[in-house]
XYZ file of C-alpha atoms in Angstrom:
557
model
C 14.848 18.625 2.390
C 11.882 20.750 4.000
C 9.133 19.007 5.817
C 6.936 17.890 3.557
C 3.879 18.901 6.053
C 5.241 22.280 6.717
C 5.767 22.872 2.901
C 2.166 21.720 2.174
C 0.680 24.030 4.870
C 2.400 26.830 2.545
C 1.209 25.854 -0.814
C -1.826 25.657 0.732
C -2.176 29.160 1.531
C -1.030 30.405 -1.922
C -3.542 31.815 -4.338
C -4.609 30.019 -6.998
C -5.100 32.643 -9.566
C -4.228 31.786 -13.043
C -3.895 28.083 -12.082
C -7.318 26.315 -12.671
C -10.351 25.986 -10.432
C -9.778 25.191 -6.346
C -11.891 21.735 -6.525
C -13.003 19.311 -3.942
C -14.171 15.835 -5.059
C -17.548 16.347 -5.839
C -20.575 18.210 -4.733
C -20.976 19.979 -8.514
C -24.676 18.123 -9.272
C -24.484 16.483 -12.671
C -21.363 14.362 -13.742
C -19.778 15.420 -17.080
C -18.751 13.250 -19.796
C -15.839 11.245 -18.632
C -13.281 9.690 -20.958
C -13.882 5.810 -21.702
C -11.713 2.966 -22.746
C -12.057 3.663 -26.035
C -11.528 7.478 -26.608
C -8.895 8.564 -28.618
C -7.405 10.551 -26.445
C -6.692 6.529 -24.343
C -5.699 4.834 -28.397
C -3.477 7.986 -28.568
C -1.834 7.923 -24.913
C -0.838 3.868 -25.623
C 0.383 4.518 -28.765
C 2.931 6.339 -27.328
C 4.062 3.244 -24.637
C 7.848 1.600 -26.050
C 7.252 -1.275 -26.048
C 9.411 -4.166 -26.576
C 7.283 -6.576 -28.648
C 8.153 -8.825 -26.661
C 4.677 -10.963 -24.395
C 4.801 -12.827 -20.911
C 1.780 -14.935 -20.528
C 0.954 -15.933 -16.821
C -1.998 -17.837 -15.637
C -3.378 -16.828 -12.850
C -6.021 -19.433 -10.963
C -7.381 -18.094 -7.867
C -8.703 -20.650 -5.609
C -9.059 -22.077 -1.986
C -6.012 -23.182 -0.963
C -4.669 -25.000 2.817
C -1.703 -22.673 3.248
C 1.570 -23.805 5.010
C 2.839 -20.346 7.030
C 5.153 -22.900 8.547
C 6.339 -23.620 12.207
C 3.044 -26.093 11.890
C 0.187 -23.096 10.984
C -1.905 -24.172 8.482
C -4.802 -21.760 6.887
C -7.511 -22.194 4.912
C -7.778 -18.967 2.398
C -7.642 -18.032 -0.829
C -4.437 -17.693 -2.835
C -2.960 -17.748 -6.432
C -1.658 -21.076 -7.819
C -2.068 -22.530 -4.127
C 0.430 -20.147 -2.467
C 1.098 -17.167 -0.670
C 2.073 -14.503 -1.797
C 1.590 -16.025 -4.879
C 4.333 -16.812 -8.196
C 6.123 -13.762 -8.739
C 5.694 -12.239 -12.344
C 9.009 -10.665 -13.548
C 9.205 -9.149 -16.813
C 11.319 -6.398 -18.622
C 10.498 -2.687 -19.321
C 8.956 -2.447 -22.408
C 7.246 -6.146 -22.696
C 3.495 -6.417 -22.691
C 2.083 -8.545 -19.882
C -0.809 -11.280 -21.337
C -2.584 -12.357 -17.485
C -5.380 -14.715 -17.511
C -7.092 -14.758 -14.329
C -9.396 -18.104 -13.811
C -11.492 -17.112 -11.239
C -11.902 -20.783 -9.190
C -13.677 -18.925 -5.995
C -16.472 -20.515 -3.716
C -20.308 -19.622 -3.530
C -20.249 -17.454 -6.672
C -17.705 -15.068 -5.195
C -16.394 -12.382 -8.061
C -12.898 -11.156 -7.744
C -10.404 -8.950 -10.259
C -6.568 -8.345 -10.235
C -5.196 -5.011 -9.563
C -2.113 -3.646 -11.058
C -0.728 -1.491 -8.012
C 1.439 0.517 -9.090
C 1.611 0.431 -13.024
C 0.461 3.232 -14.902
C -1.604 1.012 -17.672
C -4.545 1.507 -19.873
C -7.469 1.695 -17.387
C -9.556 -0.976 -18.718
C -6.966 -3.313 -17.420
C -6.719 -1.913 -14.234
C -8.851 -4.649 -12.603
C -11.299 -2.450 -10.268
C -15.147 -3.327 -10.657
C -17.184 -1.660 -11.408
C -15.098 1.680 -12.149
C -13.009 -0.073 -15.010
C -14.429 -3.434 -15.376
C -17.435 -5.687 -14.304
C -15.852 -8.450 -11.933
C -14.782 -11.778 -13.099
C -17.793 -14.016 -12.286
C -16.647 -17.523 -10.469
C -15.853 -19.931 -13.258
C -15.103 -17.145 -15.509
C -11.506 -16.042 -17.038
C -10.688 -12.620 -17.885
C -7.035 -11.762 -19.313
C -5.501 -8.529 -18.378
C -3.278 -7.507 -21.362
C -1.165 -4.035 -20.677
C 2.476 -2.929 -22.006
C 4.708 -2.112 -18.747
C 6.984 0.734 -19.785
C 8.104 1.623 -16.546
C 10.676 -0.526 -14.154
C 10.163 -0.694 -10.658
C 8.615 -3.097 -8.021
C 5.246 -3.625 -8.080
C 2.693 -6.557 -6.755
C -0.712 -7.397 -7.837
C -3.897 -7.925 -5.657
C -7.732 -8.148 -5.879
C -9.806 -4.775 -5.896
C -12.748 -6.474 -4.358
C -14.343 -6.181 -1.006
C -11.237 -7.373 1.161
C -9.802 -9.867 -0.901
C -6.726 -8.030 -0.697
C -6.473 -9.370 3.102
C -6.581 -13.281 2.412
C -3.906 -15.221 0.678
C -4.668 -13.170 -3.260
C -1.067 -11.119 -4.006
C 2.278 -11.396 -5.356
C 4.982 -9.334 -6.203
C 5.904 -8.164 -10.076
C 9.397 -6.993 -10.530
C 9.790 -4.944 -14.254
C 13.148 -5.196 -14.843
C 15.142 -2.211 -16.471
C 17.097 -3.894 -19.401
C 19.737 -0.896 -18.743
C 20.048 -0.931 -15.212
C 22.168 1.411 -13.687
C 22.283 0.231 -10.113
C 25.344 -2.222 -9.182
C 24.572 -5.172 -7.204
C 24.808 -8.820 -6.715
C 21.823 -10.320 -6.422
C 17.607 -9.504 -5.327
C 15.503 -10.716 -2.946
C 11.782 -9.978 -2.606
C 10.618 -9.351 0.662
C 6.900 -9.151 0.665
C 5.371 -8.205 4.450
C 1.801 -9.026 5.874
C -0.617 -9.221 8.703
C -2.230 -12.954 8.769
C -5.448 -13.604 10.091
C -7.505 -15.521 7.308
C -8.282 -18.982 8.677
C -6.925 -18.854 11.598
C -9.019 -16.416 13.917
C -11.648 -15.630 10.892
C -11.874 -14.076 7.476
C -11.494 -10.449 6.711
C -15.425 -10.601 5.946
C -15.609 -11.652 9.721
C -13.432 -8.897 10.567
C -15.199 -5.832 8.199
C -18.534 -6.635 9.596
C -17.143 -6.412 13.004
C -15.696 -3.025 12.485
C -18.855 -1.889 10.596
C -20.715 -2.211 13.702
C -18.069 0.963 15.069
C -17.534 1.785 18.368
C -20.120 4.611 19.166
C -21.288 2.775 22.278
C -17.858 1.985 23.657
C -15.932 3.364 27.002
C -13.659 5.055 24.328
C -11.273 6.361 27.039
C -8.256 4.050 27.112
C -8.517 2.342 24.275
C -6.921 4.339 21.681
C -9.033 4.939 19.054
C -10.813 8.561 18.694
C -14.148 8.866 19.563
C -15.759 11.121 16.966
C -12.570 10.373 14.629
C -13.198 14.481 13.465
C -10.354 16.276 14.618
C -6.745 16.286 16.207
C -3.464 14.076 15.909
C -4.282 12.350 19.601
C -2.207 13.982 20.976
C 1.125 13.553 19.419
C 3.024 15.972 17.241
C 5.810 13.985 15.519
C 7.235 17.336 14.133
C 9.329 16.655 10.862
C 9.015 12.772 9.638
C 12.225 13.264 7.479
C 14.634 14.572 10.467
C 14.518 11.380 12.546
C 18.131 10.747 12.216
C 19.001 12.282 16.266
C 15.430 10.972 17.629
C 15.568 8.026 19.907
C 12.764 5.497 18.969
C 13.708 3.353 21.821
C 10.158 4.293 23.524
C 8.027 4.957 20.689
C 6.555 1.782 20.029
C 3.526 2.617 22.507
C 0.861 0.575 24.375
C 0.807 -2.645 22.530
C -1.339 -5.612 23.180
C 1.310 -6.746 25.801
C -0.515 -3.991 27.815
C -3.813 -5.117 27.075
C -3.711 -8.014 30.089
C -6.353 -6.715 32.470
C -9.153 -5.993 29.451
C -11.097 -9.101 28.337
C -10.692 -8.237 24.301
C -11.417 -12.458 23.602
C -14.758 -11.490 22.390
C -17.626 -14.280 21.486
C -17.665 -16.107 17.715
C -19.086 -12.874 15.167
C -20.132 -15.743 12.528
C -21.336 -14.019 9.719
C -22.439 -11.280 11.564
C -19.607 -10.026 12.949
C -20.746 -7.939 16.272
C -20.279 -7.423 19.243
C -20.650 -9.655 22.120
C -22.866 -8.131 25.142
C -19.958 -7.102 27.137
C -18.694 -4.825 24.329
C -15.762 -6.380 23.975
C -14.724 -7.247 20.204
C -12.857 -10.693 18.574
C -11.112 -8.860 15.652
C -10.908 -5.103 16.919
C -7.221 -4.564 17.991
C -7.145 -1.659 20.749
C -4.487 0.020 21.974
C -1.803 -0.121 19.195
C -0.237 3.377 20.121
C 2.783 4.639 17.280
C 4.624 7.710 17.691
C 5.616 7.815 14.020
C 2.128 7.202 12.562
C 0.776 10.071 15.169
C -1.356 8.022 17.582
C -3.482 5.383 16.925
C -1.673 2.493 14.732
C -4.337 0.312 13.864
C -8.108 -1.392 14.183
C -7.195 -5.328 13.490
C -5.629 -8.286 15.385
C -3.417 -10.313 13.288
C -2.134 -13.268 15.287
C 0.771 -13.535 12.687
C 2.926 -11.405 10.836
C 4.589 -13.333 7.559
C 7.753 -12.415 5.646
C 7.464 -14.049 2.682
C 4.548 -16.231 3.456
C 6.406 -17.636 6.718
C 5.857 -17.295 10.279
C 8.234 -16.238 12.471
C 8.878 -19.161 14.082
C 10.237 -21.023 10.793
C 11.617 -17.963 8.561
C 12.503 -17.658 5.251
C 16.464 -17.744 4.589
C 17.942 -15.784 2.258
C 21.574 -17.966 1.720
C 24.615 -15.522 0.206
C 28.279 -14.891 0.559
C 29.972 -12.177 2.828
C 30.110 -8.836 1.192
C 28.141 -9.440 -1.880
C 25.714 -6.470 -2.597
C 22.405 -7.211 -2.250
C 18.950 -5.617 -3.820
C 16.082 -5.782 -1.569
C 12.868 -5.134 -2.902
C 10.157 -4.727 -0.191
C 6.871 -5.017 -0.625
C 4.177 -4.092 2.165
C 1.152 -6.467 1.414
C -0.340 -6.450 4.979
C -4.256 -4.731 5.641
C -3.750 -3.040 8.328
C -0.418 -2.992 9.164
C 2.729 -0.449 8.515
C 5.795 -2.292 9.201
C 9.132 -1.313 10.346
C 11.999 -2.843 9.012
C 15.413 -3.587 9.872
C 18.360 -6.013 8.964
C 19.995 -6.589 12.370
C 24.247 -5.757 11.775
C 23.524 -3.879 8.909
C 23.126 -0.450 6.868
C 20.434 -0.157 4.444
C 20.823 2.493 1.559
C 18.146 3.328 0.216
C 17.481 3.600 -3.878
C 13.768 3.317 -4.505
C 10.238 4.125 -3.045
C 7.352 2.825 -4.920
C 9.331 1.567 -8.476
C 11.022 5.237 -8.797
C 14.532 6.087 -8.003
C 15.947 8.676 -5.229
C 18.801 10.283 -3.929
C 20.047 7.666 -2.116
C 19.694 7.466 1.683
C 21.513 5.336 4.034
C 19.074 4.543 8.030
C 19.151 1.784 9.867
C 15.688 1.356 9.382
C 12.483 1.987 7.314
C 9.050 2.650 7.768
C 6.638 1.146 5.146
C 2.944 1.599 4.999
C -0.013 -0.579 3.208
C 0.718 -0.546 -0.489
C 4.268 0.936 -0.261
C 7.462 -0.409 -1.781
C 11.032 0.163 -1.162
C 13.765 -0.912 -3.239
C 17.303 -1.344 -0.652
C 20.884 -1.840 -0.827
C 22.908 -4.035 1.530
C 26.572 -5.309 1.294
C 26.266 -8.609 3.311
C 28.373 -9.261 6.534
C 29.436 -12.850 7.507
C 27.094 -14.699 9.938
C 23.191 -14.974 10.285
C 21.204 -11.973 10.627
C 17.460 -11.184 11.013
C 15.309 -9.264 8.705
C 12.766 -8.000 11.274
C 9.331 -5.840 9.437
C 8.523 -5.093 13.109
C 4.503 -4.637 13.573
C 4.126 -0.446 14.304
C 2.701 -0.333 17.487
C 1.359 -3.603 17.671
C 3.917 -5.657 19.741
C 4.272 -7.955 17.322
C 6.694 -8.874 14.413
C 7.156 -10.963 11.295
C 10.727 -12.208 10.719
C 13.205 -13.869 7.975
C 17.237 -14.609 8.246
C 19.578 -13.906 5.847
C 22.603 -16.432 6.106
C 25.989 -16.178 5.039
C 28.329 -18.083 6.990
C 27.578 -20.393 10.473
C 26.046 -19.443 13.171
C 22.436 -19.907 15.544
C 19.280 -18.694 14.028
C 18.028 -15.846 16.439
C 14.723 -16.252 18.334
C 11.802 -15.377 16.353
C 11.142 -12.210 19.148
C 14.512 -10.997 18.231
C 14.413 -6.978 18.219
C 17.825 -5.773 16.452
C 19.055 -2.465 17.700
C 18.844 -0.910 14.206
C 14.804 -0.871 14.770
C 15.467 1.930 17.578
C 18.177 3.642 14.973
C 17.306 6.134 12.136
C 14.537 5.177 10.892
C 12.948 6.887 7.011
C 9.665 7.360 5.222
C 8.975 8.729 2.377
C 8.803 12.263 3.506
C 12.600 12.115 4.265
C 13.061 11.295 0.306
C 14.206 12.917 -2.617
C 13.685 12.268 -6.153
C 16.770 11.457 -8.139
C 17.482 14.178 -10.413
C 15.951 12.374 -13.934
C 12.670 11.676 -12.290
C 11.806 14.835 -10.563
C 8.943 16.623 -11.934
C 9.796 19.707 -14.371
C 8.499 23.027 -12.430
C 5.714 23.965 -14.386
C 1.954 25.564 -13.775
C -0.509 23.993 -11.729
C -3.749 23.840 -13.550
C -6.006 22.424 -10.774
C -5.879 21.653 -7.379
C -8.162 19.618 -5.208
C -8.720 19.122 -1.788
C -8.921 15.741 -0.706
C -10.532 15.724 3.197
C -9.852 11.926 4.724
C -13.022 11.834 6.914
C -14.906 9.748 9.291
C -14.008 7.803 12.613
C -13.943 4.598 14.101
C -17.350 5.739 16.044
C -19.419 4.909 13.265
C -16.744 3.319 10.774
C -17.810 6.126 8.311
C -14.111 6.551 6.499
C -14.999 9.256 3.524
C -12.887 11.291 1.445
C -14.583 14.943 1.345
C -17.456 13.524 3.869
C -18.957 11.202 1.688
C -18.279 6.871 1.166
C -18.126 6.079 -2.123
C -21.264 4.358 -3.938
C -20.221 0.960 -5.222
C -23.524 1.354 -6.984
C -22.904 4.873 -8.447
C -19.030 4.890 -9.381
C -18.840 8.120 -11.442
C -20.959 10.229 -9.083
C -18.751 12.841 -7.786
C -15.206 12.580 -9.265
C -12.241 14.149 -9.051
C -11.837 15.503 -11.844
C -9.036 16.375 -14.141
C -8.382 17.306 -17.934
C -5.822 15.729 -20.350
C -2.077 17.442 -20.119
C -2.930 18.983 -16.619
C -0.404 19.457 -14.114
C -2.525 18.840 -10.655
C -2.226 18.988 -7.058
C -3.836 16.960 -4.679
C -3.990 18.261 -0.743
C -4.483 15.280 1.337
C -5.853 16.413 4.503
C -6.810 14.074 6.806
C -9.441 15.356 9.433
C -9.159 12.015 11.473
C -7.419 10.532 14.258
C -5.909 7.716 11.934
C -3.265 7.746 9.625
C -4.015 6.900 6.204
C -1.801 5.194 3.608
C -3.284 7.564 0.324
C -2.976 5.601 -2.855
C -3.667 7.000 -7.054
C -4.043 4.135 -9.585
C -2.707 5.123 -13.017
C -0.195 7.545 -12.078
C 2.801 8.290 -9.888
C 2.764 11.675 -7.733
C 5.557 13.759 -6.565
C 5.609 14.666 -3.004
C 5.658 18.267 -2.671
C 8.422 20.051 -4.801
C 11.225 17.568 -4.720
C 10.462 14.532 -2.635
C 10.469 10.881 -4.527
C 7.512 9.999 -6.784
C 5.019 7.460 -5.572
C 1.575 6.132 -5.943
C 1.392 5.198 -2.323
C 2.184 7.794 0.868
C 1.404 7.712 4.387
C -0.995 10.670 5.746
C -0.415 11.147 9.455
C -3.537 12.344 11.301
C -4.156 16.031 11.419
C -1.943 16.994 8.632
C -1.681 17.934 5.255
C 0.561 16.083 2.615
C 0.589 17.722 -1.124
C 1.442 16.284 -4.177
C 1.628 16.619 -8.000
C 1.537 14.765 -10.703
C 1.110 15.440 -15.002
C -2.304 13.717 -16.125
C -0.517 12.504 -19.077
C -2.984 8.759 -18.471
C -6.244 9.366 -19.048
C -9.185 7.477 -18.207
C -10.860 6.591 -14.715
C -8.693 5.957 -11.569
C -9.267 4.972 -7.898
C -8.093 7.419 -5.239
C -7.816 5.530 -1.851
C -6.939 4.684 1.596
C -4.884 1.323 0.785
C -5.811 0.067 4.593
C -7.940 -2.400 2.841
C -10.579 -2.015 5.557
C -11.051 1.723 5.745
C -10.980 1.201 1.762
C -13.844 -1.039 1.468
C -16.107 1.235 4.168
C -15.835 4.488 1.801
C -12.708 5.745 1.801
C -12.423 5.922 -1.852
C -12.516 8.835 -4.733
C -13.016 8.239 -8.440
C -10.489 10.245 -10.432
C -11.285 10.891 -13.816
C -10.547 12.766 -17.046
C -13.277 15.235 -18.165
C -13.720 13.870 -22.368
């Protein structure tokens, strides 16, 4: 298929006439009525779910929890039902999912559950104070949704950073006519660990908060001003990476770091700097070729597969060429992951609970809040699953074991990272999910703004008000087809993510909810408004997230 980024530039310069208004988020003075939880037009929209009849009910208690991540780390966080990630939730497509959350949090700290991925009712969408007020501690709240549409999903709070302690778990909706031959599943769910261990993500956000403005900026890999340019690198077509050699493209990693004091002083609850300017969470130099520069802003002095360190894995146990369904889920806060199962092909079959043409690599890239669905016909010994840490020199690891054999070290680095590696852009849809080619009724411009000079991530220039969630939407109308230019105006990548609703990439790339926006480009996408009520548009790097980089969407009543 066509770059996505080149095809985008040319949309881009098309008129518009006869297609809607040109809209950016905001900026029109008073907010029009919006469409509430209990509209019609929202009674109307769920009568039309299939659903099964059929109700799961889950209990959901989050609470402080001493975590084992194995090899002898212990954390204290915060995690559902004492674990991390927490239960899975598996269900079929169709049944209606009955969640009570009991929130059990310290020192009257609120928290909520968000759906990602699922295109429910928005009530139930669990994102104070847009679609509900937070679940006080002590309180219980039940989500209650039909899930209509199969796929891999996980669930997470929409709270500050809660997302970056110990609160998520995968949910698998199960399609009662599956199509795809296999064998057996495993859930793979990736993230970056620091809770309890060097700090807490509050620790860590009130660090970054203080920015960088009055920092030798020169080396260290972050943009200054955070305005303009790709730093420097031009990664040409993400989807024609099949005759690249990644050998080199990791960058400067913290392995390079040696000669920079980066140790810091204790932030408590302040977070700042220590006189010599030197920082205890801010990761510098994490260099990527593929996410076009600067990889990162947080050290994580673990990466978990499946709750584990690499130094005692999780082992998947199966027999020699059984066919396998992987279902990978990227859970980290600041981290895209690239992933590889050393000896071994991976093909390809989902991105974000939505089918495409299939695509065999030896490798995948997967940012914050994506999810890939992978086939692999198993060979006979003990292999690694490596989600190597992009441009951070580091890696989390699990084995898959089918016959005898040493475990690998925990640094092992299979040559399939350094192979083909995909994203998303390198995707099509399969045939009976692609959008119909219709009309576009409105188009918006969506500017990812700000810098790690003055933290200041925006969409369209401004942070969004916690305090004023309906100032400025995007906004949309009922039965709409609409585009959405990302454009990011920073020297950071961005992982872009829609609540409610999945988006096609361009013409005919896969549908998602989640896609990585590589600095100084522009990534377009569509999708029907066929869910109405308010949604969160967002960067899911949970800090940029939390410091403003967020958009309401909503549906003009």
């Amino acid at each position: 298929m066509n770059s996505i980024n080149r095809r985008s530039a040319l949309l881009a310069g098309l008129a518009v006439a006869g297609t809607g208004a040109l809209a950016a988020c905001g900026g029109s003075g008073s907010t029009p009525a919006l469409v509430s939880p209990d509209s019609k037009v929202v009674a109307t929209t769920e009568r039309k779910r299939k659903g099964s009849g059929k109700v799961r009910e889950v209990t959901l208690t989050a609470a402080p929890a001493v975590l084992d991540l194995g090899g002898k780390v212990t954390a204290k966080s915060w995690a559902y039902g004492g674990r991390t990630p927490g239960k899975e939730i598996r269900l079929a497509a169709g049944d209606t999912l009955a969640a009570e959350l009991s929130n059990q949090l310290p020192n009257r700290t609120t928290t909520s559950v968000h759906w990602h991925g699922i295109a429910l009712r928005a009530d139930m969408d669990g994102v104070p104070p847009a679609t509900q007020n937070a679940v006080r501690a002590g309180r219980n709240f039940t989500y209650r949704f039909l899930a209509d549409t199969p796929g891999t999903y996980f669930f997470h709070p929409h709270v500050g950073v809660q997302l970056d302690r110990g609160l998520h778990a995968p949910l698998i909706v199960e399609d009662p006519r599956e199509p795809l031959p296999y064998d057996d599943e495993w859930v793979v769910v990736l993230d970056d660990w620091l809770d309890g261990v060097t700090g807490t993500p509050d620790q860590v956000l009130a660090e970054l908060n203080h920015g960088m403005g009055d920092m030798d900026m020169s080396d260290s890999g972050h943009g200054g001003s955070g305005h303009g340019g790709s730093s420097g690198h031009d990664m040409g077509d993400m989807g024609d990476m099949g005759g690249m050699d990644m050998g080199d493209m990791g960058g400067m990693g913290m392995g390079d770091m040696d000669g920079m004091d980066m140790s810091g002083g204790d932030t408590g609850k302040g977070g700042g700097k220590t006189p010599s300017g030197s920082m205890k969470f801010m990761l510098m130099g994490a260099r990527s070729s593929l996410l076009g520069g600067d990889a990162g802003d947080v050290k994580y002095p673990y990466h978990l597969v499946n709750g584990r360190v690499p130094s005692d894995p999780d082992v998947y146990t199966g027999k020699p060429g059984k066919r396998v369904r992987l279902r990978i889920v990227n859970a980290g806060g600041d981290t895209a992951y690239r992933v590889a199962l050393g000896g071994h092909k991976l093909t390809i079959t989902h991105t974000d609970g939505f089918p495409v043409a299939h695509q065999q690599v030896d490798a995948l890239l997967v940012g914050m809040g994506e999810r890939y669905d992978v086939l692999v016909t198993l060979a006979d010994g003990v292999f690694p699953l490596v989600a190597l840490a992009e441009g951070k020199d580091a890696s989390g690891l699990a084995l898959v074991r089918t016959g005898s054999g040493a475990a690998p070290r925990a640094t092992v680095r299979p040559k399939e990272l350094d192979g083909m590696i995909m994203n998303a852009a390198g995707l099509k849809a399969a045939d009976d999910v692609r959008l119909d080619t219709r009309r576009t009724d409105r188009v918006h411009r969506i500017e990812l703004t700000g810098g790690m000079a003055g933290y200041d991530w925006g969409i369209n220039g401004r942070r969004y008000d916690m305090k004023h969630p309906t100032a400025d939407p995007v906004l949309v109308e009922q039965g709409q087809r609409v585009r959405l230019d990302f454009v990011n105006k920073t020297d950071m990548w961005h992982p872009m993510h829609l609540h409610g609703h999945t988006y096609q990439l361009g013409t005919g790339g896969p549908r998602k909810d989640t896609t990585i926006v590589l600095p100084g480009r522009t990534v377009s996408v569509y999708f029907d408004a066929d869910n109405p009520g308010q949604w969160m548009l967002h960067c899911h790097n949970a800090y940029h997230g939390e410091a403003g980089m967020m958009a309401l969407l909503a549906y003009e009543a």
